[in-house]
């Protein structure tokens, strides 16, 4: 059986920009695959192609085994797509929205009730079934969108930045629902610009300007970094970064929380040198140590751009 999603050199051009540039990847049943990248990386375009909303200019893709160009209707029957702005009816209640989507997808009445129950429960939304969708918080709206998108048992679900702007509690619920679906053998492809969220996916592809930088498990990704990451905690990380950016052996410098992450060629050799530079400059700092790279470190090292 082919993977749930297979793309091969998938390409989409718009005037003046190649939004998706020869993307090749597979997503398997029971897997959460993250498309991770900054604004304009081509995430939405990729998802829209797989949802059958856009046609690719080159390359190919199958979804649930159906070719999206030659057999789009068959592919669409097995896919659910939750766009960045999912179309909830704000003047309908939670329950009415679910009923609307269940009707749209032709879900039998006997099936929809237990499924809606289970999904709403998982979302922590059972007490709110009679609330108007327009009166829900941002996180609740996203969770309701997910419930609606899942009401018909799709084999593949495409989620475009589903947790963008969602509070941490709702984000946790959201992930719990996603994990609970994996037993059904669903394949989940989601985009995110939260690099920390990438850690929760089984595998991720880091994309930048339409191209894939790396694809691996979150742990495997970190082995792609050439060099090592040195973390420096300091009261004024900005000054530290300004001082050390461009120092010998420092390839990149990134502000993180209350410190700085430096990608260096050789941690053992550079740590004493970096300390000496800071001491000479009279700058206060606390710990200086080698740390496991984050996905953000990898991204910055690969693109030379910092990621907001
Ligand atoms: N319909 C369109 N017409 C012209 N250019 C487009 C169109 N859709 C997307 N683009 C361009 O293609 C590139 C990729 O856009 P896309 O929306 O896929 O990125 P994204 O990764 O989803 O970004 P974001 O984080 O902002 O949602 C961008 O340069 C964008 O301006
Ligand atoms: Mg987008």
Short mmCIF file of C-alpha atoms and ligand atoms in Angstrom, two decimals:
data_model
loop_
_atom_site.label_atom_id
_atom_site.label_comp_id
_atom_site.label_asym_id
_atom_site.label_seq_id
_atom_site.Cartn_x
_atom_site.Cartn_y
_atom_site.Cartn_z
CA UNK A 1 0.00 0.00 0.00
CA UNK A 2 1.37 3.44 -0.89
CA UNK A 3 1.87 6.03 1.83
CA UNK A 4 -1.18 8.18 2.64
CA UNK A 5 0.45 11.18 1.00
CA UNK A 6 3.22 10.92 -1.56
CA UNK A 7 4.66 13.95 -3.31
CA UNK A 8 7.37 13.93 -5.91
CA UNK A 9 9.08 17.14 -7.04
CA UNK A 10 5.87 19.03 -6.39
CA UNK A 11 6.18 22.54 -7.81
CA UNK A 12 3.93 25.59 -7.95
CA UNK A 13 4.89 28.93 -9.43
CA UNK A 14 3.15 32.27 -9.09
CA UNK A 15 4.21 35.35 -11.04
CA UNK A 16 7.66 36.21 -9.70
CA UNK A 17 7.87 33.46 -7.09
CA UNK A 18 8.23 29.70 -6.95
CA UNK A 19 6.01 29.07 -3.96
CA UNK A 20 6.67 25.32 -3.86
CA UNK A 21 9.93 24.14 -5.34
CA UNK A 22 10.36 20.41 -6.04
CA UNK A 23 9.02 19.19 -2.72
CA UNK A 24 9.28 15.44 -2.22
CA UNK A 25 8.00 13.71 0.89
CA UNK A 26 5.72 10.97 2.18
CA UNK A 27 3.31 10.85 5.08
CA UNK A 28 2.23 7.47 6.42
CA UNK A 29 -0.98 6.35 8.05
CA UNK A 30 -0.71 6.84 11.80
CA UNK A 31 1.82 9.62 11.46
CA UNK A 32 1.84 13.34 12.19
CA UNK A 33 4.08 15.09 9.71
CA UNK A 34 4.92 18.76 10.19
CA UNK A 35 5.63 21.26 7.44
CA UNK A 36 7.66 23.77 9.34
CA UNK A 37 8.78 27.12 8.05
CA UNK A 38 8.42 30.88 8.26
CA UNK A 39 5.94 33.14 6.45
CA UNK A 40 6.02 32.63 2.71
CA UNK A 41 7.77 29.24 2.91
CA UNK A 42 5.08 27.65 0.76
CA UNK A 43 3.22 25.74 3.46
CA UNK A 44 -0.29 26.87 2.54
CA UNK A 45 0.37 26.41 -1.16
CA UNK A 46 1.51 22.82 -0.56
CA UNK A 47 -1.58 22.02 1.50
CA UNK A 48 -3.88 23.64 -1.03
CA UNK A 49 -2.40 21.52 -3.80
CA UNK A 50 -2.91 18.36 -1.76
CA UNK A 51 -6.46 19.44 -0.93
CA UNK A 52 -7.18 19.75 -4.64
CA UNK A 53 -7.76 23.50 -4.48
CA UNK A 54 -4.72 24.34 -6.63
CA UNK A 55 -3.08 22.36 -9.43
CA UNK A 56 0.68 21.94 -9.40
CA UNK A 57 2.80 23.22 -12.31
CA UNK A 58 5.12 20.26 -12.13
CA UNK A 59 5.69 17.13 -10.13
CA UNK A 60 3.02 14.80 -8.83
CA UNK A 61 1.22 13.76 -5.69
CA UNK A 62 -1.13 11.09 -4.49
CA UNK A 63 -3.45 11.33 -1.51
CA UNK A 64 -4.95 8.13 -0.09
CA UNK A 65 -3.54 6.44 -3.19
CA UNK A 66 -5.32 8.73 -5.69
CA UNK A 67 -3.50 11.04 -8.05
CA UNK A 68 -4.52 14.59 -7.21
CA UNK A 69 -4.30 15.78 -10.82
CA UNK A 70 -5.81 12.81 -12.64
CA UNK A 71 -8.28 11.66 -10.03
CA UNK A 72 -8.99 14.72 -7.86
CA UNK A 73 -12.54 13.77 -6.87
CA UNK A 74 -11.48 10.38 -5.53
CA UNK A 75 -8.63 12.00 -3.61
CA UNK A 76 -10.92 14.66 -2.15
CA UNK A 77 -13.34 12.06 -0.86
CA UNK A 78 -10.69 10.86 1.60
CA UNK A 79 -9.21 14.19 2.64
CA UNK A 80 -10.21 16.84 5.06
CA UNK A 81 -8.60 20.24 4.77
CA UNK A 82 -8.68 22.77 7.56
CA UNK A 83 -7.49 26.06 6.10
CA UNK A 84 -5.80 28.81 8.09
CA UNK A 85 -9.24 30.37 8.45
CA UNK A 86 -11.67 27.52 8.71
CA UNK A 87 -15.25 28.36 7.72
CA UNK A 88 -17.28 28.13 10.88
CA UNK A 89 -20.75 29.64 10.94
CA UNK A 90 -20.54 32.16 13.74
CA UNK A 91 -24.31 32.47 14.06
CA UNK A 92 -24.74 28.73 14.49
CA UNK A 93 -24.04 26.89 17.70
CA UNK A 94 -21.25 24.39 18.18
CA UNK A 95 -23.67 21.53 17.69
CA UNK A 96 -25.24 23.11 14.60
CA UNK A 97 -21.85 23.64 13.00
CA UNK A 98 -21.01 19.99 13.50
CA UNK A 99 -24.38 18.95 12.07
CA UNK A 100 -23.80 21.21 9.07
CA UNK A 101 -20.46 19.56 8.26
CA UNK A 102 -21.80 16.08 8.95
CA UNK A 103 -24.58 16.73 6.40
CA UNK A 104 -22.11 18.20 3.94
CA UNK A 105 -19.94 15.11 4.13
CA UNK A 106 -22.93 12.76 4.15
CA UNK A 107 -22.15 11.21 7.54
CA UNK A 108 -24.89 8.84 8.66
CA UNK A 109 -26.88 10.04 11.67
CA UNK A 110 -26.10 6.89 13.64
CA UNK A 111 -22.39 7.54 13.24
CA UNK A 112 -22.18 11.25 13.79
CA UNK A 113 -23.51 11.35 17.34
CA UNK A 114 -20.94 9.06 18.97
CA UNK A 115 -18.14 10.54 16.90
CA UNK A 116 -19.09 14.13 17.71
CA UNK A 117 -19.33 13.17 21.38
CA UNK A 118 -15.93 11.63 21.44
CA UNK A 119 -14.29 14.50 19.59
CA UNK A 120 -16.02 17.18 21.67
CA UNK A 121 -15.04 15.37 24.85
CA UNK A 122 -11.44 15.18 23.76
CA UNK A 123 -11.56 18.87 22.97
CA UNK A 124 -12.94 19.70 26.41
CA UNK A 125 -15.92 21.29 24.66
CA UNK A 126 -18.81 19.12 25.75
CA UNK A 127 -20.23 21.86 28.03
CA UNK A 128 -20.37 24.34 25.15
CA UNK A 129 -22.42 22.53 22.52
CA UNK A 130 -25.15 25.19 22.65
CA UNK A 131 -22.84 28.18 22.46
CA UNK A 132 -22.74 30.22 19.27
CA UNK A 133 -19.48 29.62 17.40
CA UNK A 134 -19.03 33.39 17.17
CA UNK A 135 -18.87 33.56 20.97
CA UNK A 136 -16.07 31.02 21.35
CA UNK A 137 -12.49 31.92 22.20
CA UNK A 138 -9.88 31.63 19.44
CA UNK A 139 -8.63 28.31 20.78
CA UNK A 140 -12.15 26.88 21.02
CA UNK A 141 -12.90 27.97 17.47
CA UNK A 142 -9.86 26.10 16.22
CA UNK A 143 -10.86 23.00 18.16
CA UNK A 144 -14.39 23.19 16.79
CA UNK A 145 -12.92 23.53 13.31
CA UNK A 146 -10.97 20.35 13.90
CA UNK A 147 -14.04 18.50 15.16
CA UNK A 148 -15.97 19.57 12.04
CA UNK A 149 -13.09 18.59 9.76
CA UNK A 150 -12.93 15.15 11.36
CA UNK A 151 -16.61 14.30 11.50
CA UNK A 152 -16.45 12.18 8.35
CA UNK A 153 -13.49 9.90 9.19
CA UNK A 154 -11.06 11.20 6.59
CA UNK A 155 -7.97 9.09 5.87
CA UNK A 156 -5.86 12.19 5.48
CA UNK A 157 -6.19 15.48 7.28
CA UNK A 158 -4.44 18.65 6.19
CA UNK A 159 -4.18 21.33 8.86
CA UNK A 160 -2.84 24.76 8.08
CA UNK A 161 -1.29 26.37 11.17
CA UNK A 162 -4.13 25.06 13.32
CA UNK A 163 -2.70 26.31 16.59
CA UNK A 164 -1.71 29.75 15.41
CA UNK A 165 -2.68 32.26 18.09
CA UNK A 166 -4.21 29.53 20.25
CA UNK A 167 -3.67 29.66 24.02
CA UNK A 168 -1.41 26.98 25.55
CA UNK A 169 -4.25 25.02 27.18
CA UNK A 170 -6.23 24.76 23.95
CA UNK A 171 -3.04 23.91 22.13
CA UNK A 172 -2.51 20.99 24.46
CA UNK A 173 -6.10 19.80 23.91
CA UNK A 174 -5.60 20.17 20.21
CA UNK A 175 -2.54 17.94 20.23
CA UNK A 176 -4.29 15.42 22.41
CA UNK A 177 -7.08 15.11 19.82
CA UNK A 178 -4.52 14.69 17.06
CA UNK A 179 -2.71 11.90 18.89
CA UNK A 180 -6.00 10.18 19.69
CA UNK A 181 -6.76 9.96 15.97
CA UNK A 182 -3.65 8.05 15.11
CA UNK A 183 -5.15 4.74 16.22
CA UNK A 184 -7.69 5.17 13.43
CA UNK A 185 -4.79 5.11 11.00
CA UNK A 186 -5.31 8.68 9.90
CA UNK A 187 -2.38 10.52 8.35
CA UNK A 188 -1.95 14.08 9.56
CA UNK A 189 -0.07 16.73 7.64
CA UNK A 190 0.07 20.04 9.46
CA UNK A 191 1.91 23.24 8.90
CA UNK A 192 3.26 25.29 11.72
CA UNK A 193 5.47 28.29 12.15
CA UNK A 194 6.05 27.37 15.80
CA UNK A 195 9.36 25.61 15.75
CA UNK A 196 8.82 24.23 19.24
CA UNK A 197 5.65 22.58 18.02
CA UNK A 198 7.64 20.70 15.42
CA UNK A 199 9.04 18.64 18.29
CA UNK A 200 5.63 17.05 18.76
CA UNK A 201 5.43 15.71 15.20
CA UNK A 202 6.72 12.26 14.30
CA UNK A 203 8.61 13.69 11.38
CA UNK A 204 9.03 17.18 10.03
CA UNK A 205 10.18 18.91 6.89
CA UNK A 206 11.84 22.27 7.34
CA UNK A 207 10.85 24.43 4.40
CA UNK A 208 12.16 27.80 3.32
CA UNK A 209 11.28 29.72 0.15
CA UNK A 210 9.45 26.70 -1.26
CA UNK A 211 12.37 24.34 -0.79
CA UNK A 212 12.94 21.59 1.68
CA UNK A 213 15.99 22.17 3.85
CA UNK A 214 15.83 18.91 5.79
CA UNK A 215 13.33 16.23 6.60
CA UNK A 216 13.70 13.86 9.52
CA UNK A 217 12.40 13.04 12.96
CA UNK A 218 12.78 15.97 15.38
CA UNK A 219 15.69 14.18 17.05
CA UNK A 220 17.22 13.18 13.73
CA UNK A 221 17.01 16.74 12.44
CA UNK A 222 19.46 17.90 15.04
CA UNK A 223 22.15 15.65 13.70
CA UNK A 224 22.08 17.68 10.48
CA UNK A 225 23.63 20.65 12.23
CA UNK A 226 27.26 21.15 11.38
CA UNK A 227 29.01 22.33 14.49
CA UNK A 228 27.60 22.66 17.98
CA UNK A 229 25.43 25.04 19.95
CA UNK A 230 26.75 27.01 22.87
CA UNK A 231 24.23 28.65 25.15
CA UNK A 232 25.10 31.73 27.21
CA UNK A 233 22.76 33.01 29.91
CA UNK A 234 23.19 36.69 30.57
CA UNK A 235 21.34 39.69 32.00
CA UNK A 236 21.69 41.52 28.67
CA UNK A 237 21.67 38.91 25.90
CA UNK A 238 21.44 41.52 23.13
CA UNK A 239 24.79 43.01 24.05
CA UNK A 240 26.32 39.56 24.29
CA UNK A 241 25.04 38.67 20.87
CA UNK A 242 26.33 41.92 19.37
CA UNK A 243 29.74 41.28 20.92
CA UNK A 244 30.06 37.65 19.85
CA UNK A 245 28.37 37.62 16.45
CA UNK A 246 31.26 37.22 14.05
CA UNK A 247 33.80 36.13 16.72
CA UNK A 248 36.24 33.41 15.65
CA UNK A 249 34.44 30.11 15.08
CA UNK A 250 30.95 31.60 15.60
CA UNK A 251 28.72 30.77 12.64
CA UNK A 252 25.42 32.16 13.91
CA UNK A 253 24.04 33.94 16.94
CA UNK A 254 20.43 33.78 18.02
CA UNK A 255 18.55 35.35 20.93
CA UNK A 256 16.57 32.82 22.94
CA UNK A 257 14.62 33.58 26.11
CA UNK A 258 17.11 35.11 28.53
CA UNK A 259 20.19 34.08 26.66
CA UNK A 260 22.02 33.63 23.39
CA UNK A 261 22.57 30.52 21.29
CA UNK A 262 25.73 30.48 19.24
CA UNK A 263 26.35 27.93 16.52
CA UNK A 264 30.10 27.31 16.65
CA UNK A 265 32.47 25.07 14.75
CA UNK A 266 33.94 23.42 17.86
CA UNK A 267 32.34 23.88 21.28
CA UNK A 268 35.22 22.60 23.40
CA UNK A 269 37.68 24.95 21.78
CA UNK A 270 35.41 28.01 21.58
CA UNK A 271 33.83 28.04 25.05
CA UNK A 272 37.01 29.24 26.83
CA UNK A 273 37.67 31.73 24.04
CA UNK A 274 34.14 33.14 24.23
CA UNK A 275 34.39 33.52 28.00
CA UNK A 276 37.66 35.39 27.55
CA UNK A 277 36.13 37.75 24.98
CA UNK A 278 33.25 38.58 27.32
CA UNK A 279 35.53 39.06 30.32
CA UNK A 280 37.76 41.40 28.33
CA UNK A 281 34.72 43.39 27.24
CA UNK A 282 33.55 43.55 30.86
CA UNK A 283 30.19 41.95 30.09
CA UNK A 284 28.21 40.09 32.74
CA UNK A 285 27.21 36.54 31.96
CA UNK A 286 26.20 33.39 33.82
CA UNK A 287 26.40 29.92 32.35
CA UNK A 288 28.26 29.14 29.15
CA UNK A 289 27.70 25.57 28.02
CA UNK A 290 27.13 23.32 25.07
CA UNK A 291 23.45 22.40 24.60
CA UNK A 292 21.47 20.12 22.31
CA UNK A 293 20.49 22.09 19.22
CA UNK A 294 16.88 23.16 18.90
CA UNK A 295 15.07 23.10 15.57
CA UNK A 296 15.33 26.87 15.61
CA UNK A 297 19.13 26.65 15.83
CA UNK A 298 19.12 24.34 12.87
CA UNK A 299 16.84 26.61 10.90
CA UNK A 300 18.94 29.68 11.59
CA UNK A 301 22.14 27.83 10.77
CA UNK A 302 20.70 26.56 7.48
CA UNK A 303 19.20 29.83 6.26
CA UNK A 304 21.25 32.47 8.02
CA UNK A 305 17.94 34.06 8.95
CA UNK A 306 16.47 34.29 12.36
CA UNK A 307 12.95 33.10 12.68
CA UNK A 308 10.34 35.12 14.50
N1 LIG B 1 -2.50 33.06 -5.06
C1 LIG B 1 -1.25 33.54 -5.05
N2 LIG B 1 -0.81 34.39 -6.00
C2 LIG B 1 0.44 34.86 -6.02
N3 LIG B 1 1.39 34.54 -5.11
C3 LIG B 1 1.03 33.70 -4.13
C4 LIG B 1 -0.30 33.15 -4.05
N4 LIG B 1 -0.36 32.34 -2.97
C5 LIG B 1 0.87 32.38 -2.40
N5 LIG B 1 1.71 33.19 -3.09
C6 LIG B 1 3.13 33.42 -2.79
O1 LIG B 1 3.76 32.16 -2.67
C7 LIG B 1 4.69 32.15 -1.60
C8 LIG B 1 4.32 31.07 -0.62
O2 LIG B 1 3.10 31.43 0.03
P1 LIG B 1 2.35 30.48 1.06
O3 LIG B 1 1.11 31.17 1.44
O4 LIG B 1 2.26 29.12 0.51
O5 LIG B 1 3.38 30.47 2.28
P2 LIG B 1 3.15 30.04 3.80
O6 LIG B 1 4.33 29.21 4.15
O7 LIG B 1 1.83 29.45 3.95
O8 LIG B 1 3.26 31.41 4.58
P3 LIG B 1 2.40 31.97 5.86
O9 LIG B 1 3.18 31.56 7.06
O10 LIG B 1 2.42 33.43 5.63
O11 LIG B 1 1.03 31.39 5.82
C9 LIG B 1 4.67 33.55 -1.02
O12 LIG B 1 5.73 34.27 -1.60
C10 LIG B 1 3.32 34.08 -1.45
O13 LIG B 1 3.38 35.47 -1.57
MG1 LIG B 2 0.21 29.89 5.10
#
